[in-house]
Amino acid sequence: MESRKILEKKAKPKKKLVGHKQHTLHLLRKMLLIRRFEEKAGELYTLLKIRGFLHLYIGEEAVAVGVMEALKPEDAVVATYREHGHALARGMSASAIMAEMYGKQEGCSRGRGGSMHLFDALTRFYGGNAIVGGGLPLAAGLALADKMQRKPRLTCCFFGEGAMAEGEFHETMNLSALWQLPVLFVCENNLYAMGTALERSESVTNLIEKTKAYGVEGSSVDGMDVVAVEGAAKKAASYVRTQQRPYFLECKTYRFRAHSMFDAELYRSKSEVETWKQKDPITTFIKSLKDQKIITKDVLNKLEREISQEIQQAVDFAEQGTWEPVEELSRFVYSEPKPL
């Protein structure tokens, strides 16, 4: 089984890190920011500061951070409902995200979307989609618009392996290949579609084979290794840009926390989770940096303090935000007339 193959795979010695010191510290900072933001979000949820649904990204940070390094500012990004990490890696403000999760007007979606509907036109981050697979046709639409307007950019679409059982996945793959759309499809294969294991929901667990059936090229990468993800994503993005065709990148990863805050996690054992934590993308990356004398304990502590301050500022910003007036609740149901 796929999950067993990954678990049995012994940790390979880390390759020599590419890039210079500044870049590796940049990758680490991004992953730490996501991890600490998520930990704070989980804490705030238990305090009832954040309501509704909350899906944490802890364990999968290397995917968002590595892939974003392959994108340009003009590219578009479409994500899932587990998208806090994507949004932070894309460059969205932690304060705007936290305020959104608080439901405050200062949030990136005016507090109307919450955790699953982050949106930011400035960074071309088009959600945050609550529907499984719902972002796939949106990504194809964005890419089609770029193609018709002859704009040299791509759309990156994140989704989980559970979305591959949805009709939207197959329709989008077919049309993207048929119309030769510049879409980088990034599948975050964390082995469980909510509580259903991959081998219990897919007759073909080799996900690359599924996309090849539509004529879409693809590859797999260790999603717990940020350097490997960055390298694979850059190759994939280059293919999309030069060939003007879609590409499928499978990132094999694992979420350490439950599917959502209401998940009792009866579908997997604690020992399995602990085994995967040995491949923690942050701790293994820090070890690599220390082994190569790229980072010291003092530098790491300084980084942690800076991130802690940034997150505290985000929480303060959300706490001090404003609730939307009741009289405005029906606003935006219909488009507002533009001034003449």
Coordinates of C-alpha atoms in Angstrom, one line a residue:
M1 CA 0.0 0.0 0.0
E2 CA 1.1 3.5 -0.7
S3 CA 1.1 4.7 2.9
R4 CA 3.1 1.7 3.9
K5 CA 5.7 2.2 1.2
I6 CA 6.3 5.8 2.3
L7 CA 6.5 4.8 6.0
E8 CA 8.9 2.0 5.3
K9 CA 11.1 4.2 3.2
K10 CA 14.1 5.0 5.3
A11 CA 15.2 8.6 5.6
K12 CA 17.8 9.3 3.0
P13 CA 20.8 11.5 3.8
K14 CA 20.0 15.1 2.9
K15 CA 21.5 16.4 -0.2
K16 CA 23.7 19.4 0.0
L17 CA 21.3 22.3 0.3
V18 CA 21.1 24.4 -2.8
G19 CA 21.2 28.1 -2.8
H20 CA 22.9 30.5 -0.4
K21 CA 22.4 31.0 3.3
Q22 CA 19.8 33.8 2.9
H23 CA 17.6 31.6 0.8
T24 CA 17.7 28.7 3.1
L25 CA 16.9 30.9 6.1
H26 CA 14.0 32.4 4.0
L27 CA 12.6 28.9 3.5
L28 CA 12.9 28.1 7.2
R29 CA 11.3 31.4 8.2
K30 CA 8.3 30.8 6.0
M31 CA 7.8 27.3 7.4
L32 CA 8.2 28.4 11.0
L33 CA 5.8 31.3 10.4
I34 CA 3.1 28.8 9.1
R35 CA 3.7 26.3 12.0
R36 CA 3.5 28.9 14.8
F37 CA 0.5 30.6 13.1
E38 CA -1.3 27.3 13.0
E39 CA -0.4 26.5 16.6
K40 CA -1.8 29.8 17.7
A41 CA -4.9 29.4 15.6
G42 CA -5.6 26.0 17.2
E43 CA -5.2 27.6 20.7
L44 CA -7.5 30.5 19.8
Y45 CA -10.1 28.1 18.5
T46 CA -10.3 26.3 21.9
L47 CA -10.8 29.8 23.4
L48 CA -13.7 30.4 21.1
K49 CA -12.0 33.4 19.5
I50 CA -12.2 31.6 16.1
R51 CA -15.5 30.0 15.2
G52 CA -16.7 27.7 12.4
F53 CA -14.4 25.3 10.8
L54 CA -10.6 25.2 11.2
H55 CA -8.3 22.9 9.2
L56 CA -4.7 23.0 10.3
Y57 CA -1.8 22.6 7.9
I58 CA 0.8 21.4 10.5
G59 CA 3.2 18.9 8.9
E60 CA 2.6 20.0 5.3
E61 CA 4.5 23.3 5.4
A62 CA 7.2 22.3 3.0
V63 CA 4.7 21.9 0.2
A64 CA 3.3 25.5 0.3
V65 CA 6.7 27.1 0.9
G66 CA 8.6 25.1 -1.7
V67 CA 6.0 25.5 -4.4
M68 CA 5.6 29.2 -3.9
E69 CA 9.3 29.7 -4.7
A70 CA 8.6 28.5 -8.2
L71 CA 5.9 31.1 -8.8
K72 CA 6.0 34.7 -10.0
P73 CA 4.0 37.6 -8.5
E74 CA 1.8 37.7 -11.6
D75 CA 0.9 34.0 -11.4
A76 CA -2.5 33.1 -9.8
V77 CA -3.0 30.7 -6.9
V78 CA -6.0 28.7 -6.0
A79 CA -6.0 26.7 -2.8
T80 CA -8.1 24.4 -0.6
Y81 CA -9.9 24.9 2.7
R82 CA -6.6 24.0 4.5
E83 CA -5.1 27.1 3.0
H84 CA -3.6 29.3 5.8
G85 CA -0.1 28.0 4.9
H86 CA -0.6 28.7 1.2
A87 CA -1.8 32.2 2.0
L88 CA 1.1 33.0 4.3
A89 CA 3.7 31.5 1.9
R90 CA 2.2 33.6 -0.9
G91 CA 2.9 36.7 1.1
M92 CA -0.5 37.5 2.6
S93 CA -0.4 39.4 5.9
A94 CA -0.8 37.3 9.0
S95 CA -2.8 40.1 10.5
A96 CA -5.3 40.1 7.6
I97 CA -5.7 36.3 7.8
M98 CA -6.1 36.3 11.6
A99 CA -8.7 39.1 11.4
E100 CA -10.6 37.1 8.8
M101 CA -10.6 34.0 11.1
Y102 CA -11.9 36.2 13.9
G103 CA -14.7 37.4 11.5
K104 CA -13.6 41.0 11.7
Q105 CA -14.1 43.6 8.9
E106 CA -10.3 44.1 8.7
G107 CA -10.0 40.5 7.5
C108 CA -8.9 39.7 3.9
S109 CA -12.5 38.8 3.0
R110 CA -14.1 41.4 5.4
G111 CA -14.6 38.7 7.9
R112 CA -17.3 37.1 5.8
G113 CA -15.4 34.1 4.7
G114 CA -13.5 32.8 7.7
S115 CA -10.8 30.2 7.7
M116 CA -11.8 28.5 4.5
H117 CA -12.3 31.5 2.3
L118 CA -9.1 33.6 2.4
F119 CA -8.8 35.8 -0.6
D120 CA -6.4 38.5 -1.7
A121 CA -6.4 40.1 -5.2
L122 CA -3.2 41.9 -4.6
T123 CA -1.2 38.7 -4.3
R124 CA -3.5 37.0 -6.9
F125 CA -4.6 34.5 -4.2
Y126 CA -8.1 33.3 -5.3
G127 CA -9.1 31.2 -2.4
G128 CA -9.5 29.3 -0.1
N129 CA -12.4 27.0 -1.4
A130 CA -14.6 25.1 1.0
I131 CA -15.8 22.6 -1.6
V132 CA -13.5 19.6 -2.1
G133 CA -12.2 19.9 -5.7
G134 CA -14.0 23.2 -6.1
G135 CA -10.8 25.1 -6.9
L136 CA -9.9 22.9 -9.9
P137 CA -12.4 24.4 -12.4
L138 CA -11.6 27.9 -11.1
A139 CA -7.9 27.3 -11.8
A140 CA -8.7 26.2 -15.4
G141 CA -10.9 29.3 -15.9
L142 CA -8.1 31.6 -14.7
A143 CA -5.6 29.9 -17.0
L144 CA -8.0 30.0 -19.9
A145 CA -8.5 33.8 -19.4
D146 CA -4.7 34.3 -19.4
K147 CA -4.4 32.2 -22.5
M148 CA -7.1 34.1 -24.4
Q149 CA -5.6 37.4 -23.3
R150 CA -2.1 36.3 -24.2
K151 CA -0.8 36.9 -20.7
P152 CA 2.4 35.0 -20.0
R153 CA 1.6 33.6 -16.6
L154 CA 0.4 30.4 -15.0
T155 CA -2.2 29.3 -12.4
C156 CA -1.1 27.1 -9.6
C157 CA -3.9 24.9 -8.1
F158 CA -3.4 23.1 -4.8
F159 CA -5.8 20.3 -3.9
G160 CA -5.7 17.1 -1.8
E161 CA -5.7 13.5 -3.2
G162 CA -9.3 13.2 -2.0
A163 CA -10.3 15.7 -4.7
M164 CA -9.1 13.3 -7.4
A165 CA -12.3 11.2 -6.8
E166 CA -14.4 14.2 -7.6
G167 CA -15.9 14.8 -11.0
E168 CA -14.4 18.3 -11.1
F169 CA -10.9 16.8 -11.2
H170 CA -11.5 14.7 -14.3
E171 CA -13.4 17.5 -16.1
T172 CA -10.6 19.9 -15.3
M173 CA -7.8 17.6 -16.4
N174 CA -9.6 16.8 -19.6
L175 CA -10.2 20.4 -20.6
S176 CA -6.8 21.6 -19.4
A177 CA -5.1 19.1 -21.6
L178 CA -7.5 19.6 -24.5
W179 CA -7.2 23.4 -24.4
Q180 CA -3.5 23.3 -23.4
L181 CA -3.9 25.5 -20.4
P182 CA -1.0 26.8 -18.3
V183 CA -1.9 25.2 -15.0
L184 CA 0.4 23.7 -12.4
F185 CA -1.7 21.2 -10.5
V186 CA -0.2 20.5 -7.1
C187 CA -1.7 17.5 -5.3
E188 CA -1.0 17.4 -1.6
N189 CA -1.2 13.7 -1.0
N190 CA -1.5 13.3 2.8
L191 CA -3.0 9.8 2.4
Y192 CA -6.4 10.6 4.0
A193 CA -9.4 12.3 2.4
M194 CA -10.8 13.4 5.7
G195 CA -10.9 10.0 7.4
T196 CA -10.8 7.8 4.3
A197 CA -7.4 6.2 3.4
L198 CA -6.3 6.5 -0.2
E199 CA -6.4 2.8 -0.8
R200 CA -10.0 2.7 0.4
S201 CA -11.2 5.4 -2.0
E202 CA -9.1 5.0 -5.2
S203 CA -9.0 1.9 -7.4
V204 CA -5.7 3.2 -8.8
T205 CA -3.4 4.6 -6.1
N206 CA -0.7 5.7 -8.5
L207 CA -1.9 9.2 -9.0
I208 CA 0.5 10.0 -11.8
E209 CA -1.1 7.3 -13.9
K210 CA -4.5 8.9 -13.5
T211 CA -3.3 12.2 -15.0
K212 CA -1.4 10.5 -17.8
A213 CA -4.8 9.1 -18.9
Y214 CA -5.7 12.7 -19.9
G215 CA -2.3 13.4 -21.5
V216 CA -1.1 15.5 -18.6
E217 CA 2.6 14.9 -17.6
G218 CA 3.4 14.6 -13.9
S219 CA 5.9 13.6 -11.2
S220 CA 6.1 12.9 -7.5
V221 CA 8.2 14.4 -4.8
D222 CA 8.8 14.0 -1.1
G223 CA 6.5 16.7 0.3
M224 CA 8.3 16.6 3.7
D225 CA 11.5 18.0 2.1
V226 CA 11.2 21.7 1.3
V227 CA 14.4 21.7 -0.9
A228 CA 13.1 18.8 -2.9
V229 CA 9.7 20.4 -3.3
E230 CA 11.2 23.7 -4.5
G231 CA 13.4 21.9 -7.1
A232 CA 10.5 19.8 -8.4
A233 CA 8.1 22.8 -8.5
K234 CA 10.6 24.9 -10.4
K235 CA 11.0 22.2 -13.0
A236 CA 7.2 21.8 -13.2
A237 CA 6.5 25.5 -13.5
S238 CA 9.2 25.8 -16.2
Y239 CA 7.4 23.0 -18.2
V240 CA 4.1 24.8 -17.9
R241 CA 5.6 28.2 -19.0
T242 CA 7.6 26.8 -21.9
Q243 CA 5.2 24.1 -23.2
Q244 CA 2.0 26.0 -22.4
R245 CA 0.5 22.8 -21.1
P246 CA -0.7 21.6 -17.7
Y247 CA 1.5 19.7 -15.3
F248 CA 0.7 17.5 -12.3
L249 CA 3.0 17.5 -9.3
E250 CA 2.2 15.1 -6.5
C251 CA 3.7 16.1 -3.1
K252 CA 3.7 13.1 -0.7
T253 CA 3.1 14.6 2.7
Y254 CA 1.3 14.1 6.0
R255 CA -0.8 16.2 8.3
F256 CA 0.1 15.8 12.0
R257 CA -3.1 17.2 13.3
A258 CA -6.7 15.9 12.9
H259 CA -8.6 16.7 9.7
S260 CA -10.5 19.5 11.5
M261 CA -11.2 20.5 15.1
F262 CA -14.1 18.0 15.2
D263 CA -12.2 15.0 14.0
A264 CA -11.7 12.2 16.6
E265 CA -9.0 10.6 14.3
L266 CA -10.3 7.0 14.6
Y267 CA -9.0 6.1 11.2
R268 CA -5.3 6.1 12.0
S269 CA -3.1 5.0 14.9
K270 CA -1.0 7.3 17.1
S271 CA 2.0 5.2 16.2
E272 CA 1.6 6.0 12.5
V273 CA 1.4 9.7 13.3
E274 CA 4.5 9.5 15.5
T275 CA 6.4 7.7 12.7
W276 CA 5.6 10.5 10.3
K277 CA 6.6 13.1 12.8
Q278 CA 10.2 11.8 12.4
K279 CA 10.0 13.3 8.9
D280 CA 8.9 16.6 10.2
P281 CA 9.8 19.1 7.4
I282 CA 10.9 21.8 9.9
T283 CA 13.0 19.8 12.4
T284 CA 14.7 17.8 9.6
F285 CA 15.5 21.0 7.8
I286 CA 16.8 22.7 10.9
K287 CA 19.1 19.6 11.5
S288 CA 20.4 19.9 7.9
L289 CA 21.1 23.6 8.4
K290 CA 22.9 22.9 11.6
D291 CA 24.9 20.1 10.1
Q292 CA 26.1 22.4 7.4
K293 CA 26.7 25.1 9.9
I294 CA 24.3 27.4 8.1
I295 CA 22.3 28.2 11.3
T296 CA 23.2 28.5 14.9
K297 CA 21.1 28.2 18.0
D298 CA 21.2 32.0 18.5
V299 CA 20.0 32.6 14.9
L300 CA 17.2 30.2 15.4
N301 CA 16.1 31.7 18.7
K302 CA 16.2 35.2 17.0
L303 CA 14.0 33.9 14.2
E304 CA 11.5 32.4 16.6
R305 CA 11.3 35.6 18.6
E306 CA 10.6 37.6 15.4
I307 CA 7.9 35.2 14.3
S308 CA 6.4 35.2 17.8
Q309 CA 6.1 39.0 17.6
E310 CA 4.6 38.9 14.2
I311 CA 1.9 36.5 15.3
Q312 CA 1.2 38.4 18.4
Q313 CA 0.7 41.5 16.3
A314 CA -1.7 39.6 14.1
V315 CA -3.7 38.5 17.2
D316 CA -3.7 42.0 18.6
F317 CA -4.9 43.3 15.2
A318 CA -7.7 40.8 15.1
E319 CA -8.7 41.5 18.7
Q320 CA -8.9 45.2 18.0
G321 CA -10.8 44.7 14.7
T322 CA -14.5 45.7 14.2
W323 CA -17.6 43.6 13.7
E324 CA -19.6 44.3 10.5
P325 CA -22.7 46.4 11.3
V326 CA -25.9 44.4 11.1
E327 CA -27.4 46.9 8.6
E328 CA -24.6 45.9 6.1
L329 CA -25.2 42.2 6.2
S330 CA -27.1 42.2 2.9
R331 CA -24.4 44.3 1.2
F332 CA -22.7 42.6 -1.7
V333 CA -25.6 40.2 -2.3
Y334 CA -25.9 42.1 -5.6
S335 CA -23.1 44.1 -7.2
E336 CA -23.0 47.7 -6.3
P337 CA -23.3 50.4 -9.0
K338 CA -20.1 51.9 -10.0
P339 CA -19.7 55.7 -9.7
L340 CA -20.2 57.5 -13.0

